[in-house]
mmCIF file of C-alpha atoms in Angstrom:
data_model
loop_
_atom_site.group_PDB
_atom_site.id
_atom_site.type_symbol
_atom_site.label_atom_id
_atom_site.label_comp_id
_atom_site.label_asym_id
_atom_site.label_seq_id
_atom_site.Cartn_x
_atom_site.Cartn_y
_atom_site.Cartn_z
ATOM 1 C CA MET H 1 15.523 -14.111 -8.385
ATOM 2 C CA GLU H 2 15.827 -13.753 -4.644
ATOM 3 C CA ALA H 3 18.911 -12.014 -3.297
ATOM 4 C CA PRO H 4 20.967 -14.045 -0.822
ATOM 5 C CA ALA H 5 20.593 -13.063 2.834
ATOM 6 C CA GLY H 6 22.195 -9.731 3.543
ATOM 7 C CA THR H 7 23.259 -9.143 -0.062
ATOM 8 C CA PRO H 8 22.691 -5.576 -1.290
ATOM 9 C CA LEU H 9 19.778 -5.360 -3.722
ATOM 10 C CA ASP H 10 20.987 -4.200 -7.128
ATOM 11 C CA ARG H 11 19.417 -2.808 -10.288
ATOM 12 C CA GLU H 12 18.859 -6.344 -11.622
ATOM 13 C CA PHE H 13 16.623 -7.140 -8.632
ATOM 14 C CA PHE H 14 14.285 -4.283 -9.646
ATOM 15 C CA GLU H 15 14.549 -4.746 -13.431
ATOM 16 C CA ARG H 16 11.765 -7.336 -13.680
ATOM 17 C CA ASP H 17 8.001 -7.653 -13.338
ATOM 18 C CA VAL H 18 6.769 -5.150 -10.731
ATOM 19 C CA HIS H 19 4.490 -7.707 -9.048
ATOM 20 C CA VAL H 20 7.381 -10.165 -8.658
ATOM 21 C CA VAL H 21 9.499 -7.366 -7.169
ATOM 22 C CA ALA H 22 6.718 -6.325 -4.764
ATOM 23 C CA ARG H 23 6.395 -9.891 -3.440
ATOM 24 C CA ALA H 24 10.178 -10.431 -3.306
ATOM 25 C CA LEU H 25 10.652 -7.279 -1.211
ATOM 26 C CA ILE H 26 8.739 -8.788 1.720
ATOM 27 C CA GLY H 27 11.336 -9.781 4.300
ATOM 28 C CA THR H 28 14.123 -7.686 2.793
ATOM 29 C CA THR H 29 15.657 -4.885 4.824
ATOM 30 C CA LEU H 30 15.476 -1.151 4.205
ATOM 31 C CA ALA H 31 17.481 1.503 6.020
ATOM 32 C CA VAL H 32 17.663 5.228 5.303
ATOM 33 C CA ARG H 33 20.613 6.937 6.979
ATOM 34 C CA GLY H 34 20.934 3.878 9.235
ATOM 35 C CA VAL H 35 17.300 3.948 10.417
ATOM 36 C CA GLY H 36 14.958 1.183 9.244
ATOM 37 C CA GLY H 37 13.898 -2.430 9.440
ATOM 38 C CA VAL H 38 12.234 -5.278 7.564
ATOM 39 C CA ILE H 39 9.732 -4.606 4.777
ATOM 40 C CA VAL H 40 6.450 -6.361 5.668
ATOM 41 C CA GLU H 41 3.934 -4.794 3.252
ATOM 42 C CA THR H 42 4.069 -3.522 -0.328
ATOM 43 C CA GLU H 43 1.747 -2.697 -3.227
ATOM 44 C CA SER H 44 2.539 -2.852 -6.934
ATOM 45 C CA TYR H 45 1.459 -0.401 -9.635
ATOM 46 C CA GLU H 46 1.953 -0.723 -13.402
ATOM 47 C CA ARG H 47 1.488 1.728 -16.263
ATOM 48 C CA ASP H 48 -1.848 0.349 -17.548
ATOM 49 C CA ASP H 49 -3.279 0.431 -14.036
ATOM 50 C CA PRO H 50 -5.632 3.412 -13.478
ATOM 51 C CA ALA H 51 -4.361 3.678 -9.886
ATOM 52 C CA CYS H 52 -0.782 4.202 -11.121
ATOM 53 C CA HIS H 53 0.457 7.774 -11.524
ATOM 54 C CA ALA H 54 1.999 6.793 -14.892
ATOM 55 C CA PHE H 55 -1.462 5.944 -16.273
ATOM 56 C CA VAL H 56 -1.783 9.568 -17.493
ATOM 57 C CA GLY H 57 1.522 9.334 -19.376
ATOM 58 C CA ARG H 58 4.798 11.184 -19.014
ATOM 59 C CA THR H 59 4.720 14.349 -16.925
ATOM 60 C CA ASP H 60 7.343 16.099 -14.821
ATOM 61 C CA ARG H 61 5.973 14.201 -11.833
ATOM 62 C CA THR H 62 5.838 10.756 -13.460
ATOM 63 C CA GLU H 63 9.062 10.905 -15.482
ATOM 64 C CA VAL H 64 10.949 9.022 -12.751
ATOM 65 C CA LEU H 65 8.542 6.075 -13.174
ATOM 66 C CA PHE H 66 9.626 5.738 -16.818
ATOM 67 C CA GLY H 67 13.296 6.026 -15.908
ATOM 68 C CA PRO H 68 15.726 3.333 -14.897
ATOM 69 C CA PRO H 69 14.741 0.835 -12.187
ATOM 70 C CA ALA H 70 16.195 0.910 -8.664
ATOM 71 C CA HIS H 71 15.360 4.574 -8.073
ATOM 72 C CA ALA H 72 13.070 6.134 -5.494
ATOM 73 C CA TYR H 73 9.780 7.708 -6.515
ATOM 74 C CA VAL H 74 8.686 9.927 -3.632
ATOM 75 C CA TYR H 75 5.507 11.969 -3.929
ATOM 76 C CA LEU H 76 3.324 13.993 -1.611
ATOM 77 C CA SER H 77 -0.005 12.355 -0.779
ATOM 78 C CA TYR H 78 -2.889 14.753 -0.053
ATOM 79 C CA GLY H 79 -0.300 17.472 0.482
ATOM 80 C CA ILE H 80 0.709 15.870 3.790
ATOM 81 C CA HIS H 81 2.738 12.646 3.597
ATOM 82 C CA SER H 82 5.752 11.806 1.449
ATOM 83 C CA LEU H 83 5.270 8.249 0.183
ATOM 84 C CA LEU H 84 8.194 6.011 -0.812
ATOM 85 C CA ASN H 85 8.049 3.878 -3.951
ATOM 86 C CA PHE H 86 10.717 1.789 -5.687
ATOM 87 C CA VAL H 87 10.816 2.032 -9.502
ATOM 88 C CA ALA H 88 10.748 -1.424 -11.115
ATOM 89 C CA GLU H 89 10.711 -3.022 -14.594
ATOM 90 C CA PRO H 90 13.066 -2.107 -17.465
ATOM 91 C CA GLU H 91 13.556 1.552 -18.340
ATOM 92 C CA GLY H 92 10.605 3.005 -20.272
ATOM 93 C CA VAL H 93 7.961 0.642 -18.838
ATOM 94 C CA ALA H 94 6.753 2.777 -15.872
ATOM 95 C CA ALA H 95 5.985 0.751 -12.752
ATOM 96 C CA ALA H 96 6.662 1.054 -9.039
ATOM 97 C CA VAL H 97 6.260 -0.635 -5.675
ATOM 98 C CA LEU H 98 4.784 1.378 -2.805
ATOM 99 C CA ILE H 99 6.456 0.521 0.508
ATOM 100 C CA ARG H 100 3.479 0.350 2.887
ATOM 101 C CA ALA H 101 4.888 -0.966 6.168
ATOM 102 C CA LEU H 102 8.101 -1.872 7.931
ATOM 103 C CA GLU H 103 8.967 -3.814 11.075
ATOM 104 C CA PRO H 104 11.286 -1.376 12.899
ATOM 105 C CA VAL H 105 14.725 -2.748 13.765
ATOM 106 C CA TRP H 106 17.382 0.011 13.673
ATOM 107 C CA GLY H 107 17.138 3.520 15.067
ATOM 108 C CA LEU H 108 13.994 3.072 17.144
ATOM 109 C CA ASP H 109 14.856 6.085 19.293
ATOM 110 C CA GLU H 110 15.073 8.266 16.196
ATOM 111 C CA MET H 111 11.802 6.849 14.811
ATOM 112 C CA GLU H 112 10.054 7.479 18.134
ATOM 113 C CA ARG H 113 11.338 11.057 18.155
ATOM 114 C CA LEU H 114 10.202 11.716 14.591
ATOM 115 C CA ARG H 115 6.811 10.079 15.092
ATOM 116 C CA GLY H 116 6.191 11.360 18.625
ATOM 117 C CA LEU H 117 5.195 7.928 19.962
ATOM 118 C CA SER H 118 6.812 4.830 21.391
ATOM 119 C CA ASP H 119 4.683 1.869 20.262
ATOM 120 C CA PRO H 120 7.005 -0.051 17.892
ATOM 121 C CA ARG H 121 4.020 -1.639 16.133
ATOM 122 C CA ALA H 122 2.713 1.792 15.104
ATOM 123 C CA LEU H 123 5.994 3.449 14.096
ATOM 124 C CA CYS H 124 6.021 2.320 10.446
ATOM 125 C CA ARG H 125 2.474 0.967 10.001
ATOM 126 C CA GLY H 126 1.333 2.636 6.791
ATOM 127 C CA PRO H 127 3.248 4.451 4.045
ATOM 128 C CA GLY H 128 2.921 7.963 5.496
ATOM 129 C CA ARG H 129 4.000 6.868 8.969
ATOM 130 C CA LEU H 130 6.893 4.879 7.491
ATOM 131 C CA SER H 131 8.175 7.920 5.594
ATOM 132 C CA GLN H 132 7.884 10.110 8.677
ATOM 133 C CA ALA H 133 9.736 7.560 10.835
ATOM 134 C CA LEU H 134 12.571 7.284 8.287
ATOM 135 C CA ALA H 135 12.687 11.054 7.544
ATOM 136 C CA ILE H 136 11.861 10.467 3.876
ATOM 137 C CA ASP H 137 10.902 13.597 1.977
ATOM 138 C CA LEU H 138 10.694 14.880 -1.595
ATOM 139 C CA GLU H 139 14.459 15.476 -1.634
ATOM 140 C CA LEU H 140 14.852 11.704 -2.101
ATOM 141 C CA ASN H 141 12.691 11.584 -5.240
ATOM 142 C CA ARG H 142 14.771 10.083 -8.103
ATOM 143 C CA ALA H 143 17.566 9.015 -5.710
ATOM 144 C CA PRO H 144 19.247 5.690 -6.594
ATOM 145 C CA LEU H 145 18.254 2.891 -4.230
ATOM 146 C CA THR H 146 21.680 1.307 -4.646
ATOM 147 C CA ARG H 147 23.533 4.136 -2.837
ATOM 148 C CA GLN H 148 23.349 6.016 0.429
ATOM 149 C CA PRO H 149 21.213 7.241 2.066
ATOM 150 C CA PHE H 150 19.397 4.012 1.083
ATOM 151 C CA GLU H 151 20.566 0.568 2.104
ATOM 152 C CA LEU H 152 18.523 -2.364 0.808
ATOM 153 C CA ARG H 153 19.512 -5.964 1.476
ATOM 154 C CA GLY H 154 18.132 -9.441 0.771
ATOM 155 C CA ARG H 155 16.043 -11.437 3.223
ATOM 156 C CA ALA H 156 17.639 -12.443 6.471
ATOM 157 C CA ARG H 157 17.725 -16.204 7.053
ATOM 158 C CA SER H 158 14.979 -15.902 9.679
ATOM 159 C CA TRP H 159 12.700 -14.423 6.962
ATOM 160 C CA ARG H 160 13.336 -17.103 4.315
ATOM 161 C CA ARG H 161 10.176 -19.056 5.104
ATOM 162 C CA VAL H 162 7.859 -16.128 5.786
ATOM 163 C CA GLU H 163 4.361 -16.636 4.366
ATOM 164 C CA VAL H 164 3.618 -13.879 1.857
ATOM 165 C CA VAL H 165 -0.063 -13.324 1.074
ATOM 166 C CA ALA H 166 -1.606 -11.222 -1.679
ATOM 167 C CA GLY H 167 -4.858 -9.294 -1.582
ATOM 168 C CA PRO H 168 -6.587 -6.146 -2.821
ATOM 169 C CA ARG H 169 -4.758 -2.849 -2.475
ATOM 170 C CA VAL H 170 -5.964 -0.325 0.075
ATOM 171 C CA GLY H 171 -6.179 3.463 0.224
ATOM 172 C CA ILE H 172 -7.103 3.894 -3.451
ATOM 173 C CA SER H 173 -10.431 4.468 -5.184
ATOM 174 C CA VAL H 174 -9.898 2.700 -8.544
ATOM 175 C CA ALA H 175 -8.715 -0.795 -9.492
ATOM 176 C CA THR H 176 -9.148 -1.876 -5.876
ATOM 177 C CA GLU H 177 -9.951 -5.457 -6.864
ATOM 178 C CA ARG H 178 -6.446 -6.206 -8.152
ATOM 179 C CA PRO H 179 -4.592 -8.502 -5.726
ATOM 180 C CA TRP H 180 -1.394 -6.444 -5.769
ATOM 181 C CA ARG H 181 -0.926 -5.849 -2.044
ATOM 182 C CA PHE H 182 1.677 -8.196 -0.571
ATOM 183 C CA CYS H 183 2.102 -8.819 3.152
ATOM 184 C CA ALA H 184 4.065 -10.899 5.616
ATOM 185 C CA ALA H 185 0.987 -12.815 6.785
ATOM 186 C CA ALA H 186 1.609 -12.903 10.535
ATOM 187 C CA SER H 187 3.225 -9.503 10.971
ATOM 188 C CA PRO H 188 1.779 -7.202 13.662
ATOM 189 C CA HIS H 189 3.264 -4.227 11.777
ATOM 190 C CA LEU H 190 0.911 -4.195 8.766
ATOM 191 C CA SER H 191 -1.130 -1.087 7.956
ATOM 192 C CA ARG H 192 -4.201 -3.326 7.819
ATOM 193 C CA PRO H 193 -4.608 -7.031 8.503
ATOM 194 C CA ALA H 194 -3.566 -9.339 5.666
ATOM 195 C CA GLY H 195 -6.118 -11.231 3.672
#
């Protein structure tokens, strides 16, 4: 199921296989408090995956992953960066999509201020940079993706024919061989080159 152009993404969009959701998110738009752009890179994580936080079972930290889909899972990476994930699959399954990179479109001035740089290609290249540019912090953990401050919409018409490629995930130390990183192939905004 691919949402029509500009249509808000709903719970049903996220309530399916996490890998399908991760691929389908490429080319959709994400804004947080009106600042955002087009999602160009994602990674998927499922419960039986040793790189997934839910692999250890239910904890206070991972409970959101077992909860209903279409919620944010925001965690602190290495005590520095808040990383944004979208909970997918039916309630109880435990899976999420890490949002790795965004092509900036709205609120560039605000992103530049928050990031302290002006190169649009570097503003949201990588999950930590993306969260900093969109002012995402732990306060948004468990927040519904279907309400403000989030605004998620289906692919714009100009993104309908984008080539999406899959490859190994990056930035992890286990299960690196799984081809669960999805990228807009020609995007200059990726955290690392596709392929």
